Coordinates of N, CA and C in Angstrom, one line a residue:
X1 N 3.5 16.8 11.7 CA 2.1 16.5 12.3 C 3.0 15.0 12.2
X2 N 1.5 14.5 12.7 CA 1.8 12.8 12.8 C 2.0 12.0 11.6
X3 N 1.4 12.5 10.8 CA 0.8 11.5 9.1 C 2.4 12.3 9.0
X4 N 3.7 13.8 8.8 CA 5.0 13.6 8.6 C 5.7 12.3 9.2
X5 N 5.2 12.5 11.0 CA 6.3 11.3 11.5 C 6.7 9.5 10.2
X6 N 5.2 9.6 9.8 CA 5.0 8.2 9.2 C 6.5 8.2 7.8
X7 N 7.8 9.2 7.7 CA 7.9 9.5 6.8 C 6.6 9.2 4.9
X8 N 5.7 9.5 5.2 CA 5.2 9.3 3.7 C 4.8 7.3 3.6
X9 N 4.9 6.8 5.1 CA 4.3 5.7 4.7 C 2.8 5.5 5.2
X10 N 2.3 6.2 5.6 CA 0.8 6.0 5.5 C 0.5 6.5 4.6
X11 N 0.6 6.8 3.5 CA 0.4 7.3 1.9 C 0.5 6.4 1.6
X12 N 0.9 5.2 1.7 CA 1.4 4.1 0.8 C 0.1 2.9 -0.1
X13 N -0.6 3.2 0.4 CA -2.6 2.8 -0.3 C -2.7 4.3 -1.2
X14 N -2.6 5.2 -0.9 CA -2.6 6.2 -2.0 C -1.7 6.6 -3.6
X15 N -0.9 6.2 -2.9 CA 0.6 5.7 -3.3 C 0.4 4.3 -5.0
X16 N -0.6 3.7 -4.1 CA -0.5 2.3 -4.6 C -1.8 2.5 -5.4
X17 N -3.2 3.3 -5.1 CA -3.9 3.3 -7.1 C -3.7 4.3 -7.9
X18 N -2.3 5.1 -7.2 CA -2.1 6.4 -8.2 C -1.3 5.9 -9.8
X19 N -0.3 4.4 -8.7 CA 0.7 3.0 -10.0 C -0.5 2.2 -10.3
X20 N -1.6 2.6 -10.0 CA -2.4 0.8 -10.7 C -3.5 1.3 -11.4
X21 N -2.8 3.3 -12.1 CA -3.8 3.7 -13.0 C -3.0 3.8 -14.1
X22 N -1.9 2.2 -14.2 CA -0.9 2.7 -15.6 C -0.3 1.4 -15.5
X23 N -0.5 0.6 -14.3 CA -0.4 -1.0 -14.2 C -1.0 -1.5 -13.1
X24 N -1.4 -3.0 -13.5 CA -2.0 -3.8 -13.0 C -1.9 -4.0 -10.8
X25 N -3.0 -3.5 -10.4 CA -3.6 -3.4 -9.1 C -2.0 -4.3 -8.5
X26 N -1.9 -5.2 -8.5 CA -0.5 -6.2 -7.9 C 0.3 -6.1 -7.9
X27 N 1.1 -5.4 -9.6 CA 2.5 -4.7 -9.4 C 2.5 -3.4 -8.6
X28 N 1.4 -3.1 -8.8 CA 1.2 -1.3 -8.5 C 1.5 -1.6 -6.8
X29 N 0.8 -2.6 -6.0 CA 0.9 -2.8 -4.3 C 2.6 -3.6 -4.5
X30 N 2.7 -4.9 -5.0 CA 4.0 -4.4 -4.9 C 5.6 -3.9 -5.0
X31 N 5.0 -2.9 -6.1 CA 6.2 -1.9 -6.1 C 6.2 -1.1 -5.1
X32 N 5.0 -0.5 -4.2 CA 4.8 0.4 -3.1 C 5.7 -1.0 -2.0
X33 N 5.3 -1.9 -1.8 CA 5.5 -2.1 -0.9 C 7.9 -2.6 -1.1
X34 N 8.0 -2.5 -2.0 CA 9.2 -2.4 -1.9 C 10.2 -0.8 -1.8
X35 N 9.3 0.0 -2.5 CA 9.5 1.6 -2.2 C 9.8 1.8 -0.3
X36 N 8.4 1.3 0.5 CA 7.9 1.8 1.5 C 9.1 0.7 2.5
X37 N 9.9 -0.4 2.1 CA 11.4 -1.3 3.1 C 11.9 -1.0 2.4
X38 N 12.4 0.1 0.6 CA 13.6 1.5 0.4 C 13.2 2.0 1.7
X39 N 12.3 3.0 1.1 CA 12.3 4.7 2.5 C 13.1 4.0 4.1
X40 N 12.6 3.0 4.5 CA 12.9 1.8 5.9 C 14.1 2.2 6.3
X41 N 14.6 1.9 5.3 CA 16.5 1.4 5.4 C 17.0 2.5 5.3
X42 N 16.8 3.7 4.2 CA 17.3 4.6 3.9 C 16.6 5.5 4.7
X43 N 15.9 5.6 5.7 CA 15.3 6.5 6.6 C 15.2 7.1 5.4
X44 N 14.0 7.1 4.8 CA 14.1 8.4 4.1 C 12.2 8.7 3.3
X45 N 12.0 9.3 3.0 CA 10.3 10.1 2.8 C 10.1 8.9 1.4
X46 N 8.7 8.4 2.1 CA 8.5 7.1 0.9 C 7.8 8.5 -1.2
X47 N 7.6 9.7 -0.1 CA 7.9 10.7 -1.7 C 9.2 10.4 -2.2
X48 N 10.3 10.7 -1.8 CA 10.8 10.9 -1.7 C 11.5 9.5 -2.8
X49 N 11.3 8.7 -3.0 CA 12.2 7.0 -2.6 C 11.3 7.1 -4.2
X50 N 9.7 6.6 -3.9 CA 9.2 6.6 -4.7 C 9.2 7.7 -6.0
X51 N 9.6 8.9 -5.4 CA 9.4 10.2 -6.7 C 10.2 10.1 -8.1
X52 N 12.4 9.8 -7.2 CA 13.0 9.5 -7.8 C 12.6 8.4 -9.0
X53 N 12.3 7.2 -8.6 CA 12.0 5.8 -9.2 C 10.8 6.0 -10.0
X54 N 10.0 7.3 -10.1 CA 9.3 7.5 -11.1 C 9.4 8.1 -11.9
X55 N 10.1 9.1 -11.5 CA 10.9 10.5 -11.9 C 9.6 11.6 -12.5
X56 N 9.4 11.4 -11.2 CA 7.8 12.2 -11.5 C 7.5 13.2 -9.9
X57 N 7.1 14.6 -9.5 CA 6.5 14.8 -8.5 C 5.2 14.5 -7.9
X58 N 5.1 13.5 -6.6 CA 4.5 13.1 -6.3 C 3.8 13.5 -5.0
X59 N 3.5 15.6 -4.6 CA 3.5 15.6 -4.4 C 1.4 15.7 -4.0
X60 N 1.0 15.6 -4.9 CA -0.8 15.4 -4.7 C -0.7 14.5 -4.2
X61 N 0.0 12.8 -4.2 CA -0.1 11.9 -3.7 C -0.6 11.8 -2.5
X62 N 0.9 13.2 -1.9 CA 0.5 12.7 -0.4 C 0.5 13.5 0.3
X63 N 0.1 14.4 -0.6 CA -1.2 16.0 0.1 C -2.5 16.0 1.3
X64 N -2.2 16.5 1.8 CA -3.6 16.4 3.2 C -4.5 17.0 2.9
X65 N -4.0 17.6 1.7 CA -5.6 18.0 0.8 C -6.0 17.3 0.5
X66 N -5.9 16.7 -0.2 CA -6.0 15.2 -1.2 C -6.5 14.8 -0.2
X67 N -5.8 14.0 0.4 CA -6.1 13.4 2.0 C -8.0 13.1 2.1
X68 N -7.5 14.1 2.8 CA -8.9 14.4 3.1 C -9.6 14.8 2.6
X69 N -10.1 15.4 0.5 CA -11.2 15.0 -0.1 C -11.5 14.3 0.1
X70 N -10.6 12.6 -0.1 CA -10.6 11.2 -0.3 C -11.7 11.3 0.6
X71 N -11.8 11.8 1.6 CA -12.0 10.7 2.8 C -13.6 11.9 3.3
X72 N -13.6 12.6 2.8 CA -15.2 13.9 2.8 C -16.2 12.6 2.1
X73 N -16.5 11.7 1.5 CA -17.9 10.7 1.1 C -17.5 10.4 2.6
X74 N -17.0 9.8 3.2 CA -17.3 8.6 4.0 C -18.2 9.8 5.1
X75 N -17.2 10.5 5.6 CA -17.7 11.5 6.5 C -18.4 12.3 6.1
X76 N -19.3 12.5 4.9 CA -21.0 13.0 5.0 C -21.9 11.7 5.2
X77 N -21.5 10.5 4.9 CA -22.4 9.5 4.6 C -22.3 8.8 6.8
X78 N -21.6 8.9 7.3 CA -21.6 9.2 8.5 C -22.3 10.4 9.0
X79 N -22.2 11.1 8.4 CA -22.5 12.2 9.6 C -24.5 11.6 9.5
X80 N -24.7 11.3 7.7 CA -25.8 11.5 7.6 C -26.8 10.4 8.4
X81 N -26.2 9.5 8.4 CA -26.4 8.4 9.8 C -26.8 9.2 11.2
X82 N -26.4 9.4 10.9 CA -26.2 9.8 12.6 C -28.1 10.8 13.1

C-alpha cells in the first residue's frame, strides 16, 4: 500500500503521541525525529527502529485500522456538514 511505501514515516505523529503518554511532547517529538532519520539512513521501517529502541511491539501504533478509527470523528463531522 502507499502507507507502507513510506516505511512507517507517515505514522510518525501517531508514534509521537504514543510516546507523549510517558514523556513530554517535545522530547517525544525529538525522539521520533531521530528514529525517522535512522530509519531512512538504514532503509528500515520506522516501526522496527522505534520498536527495537523501546523494546516493545508497536503494531497498534502503525495499524491502518487504528489510524482509520482515529479519523472517524473527523469524517463524521465533515459528513454532518454536507
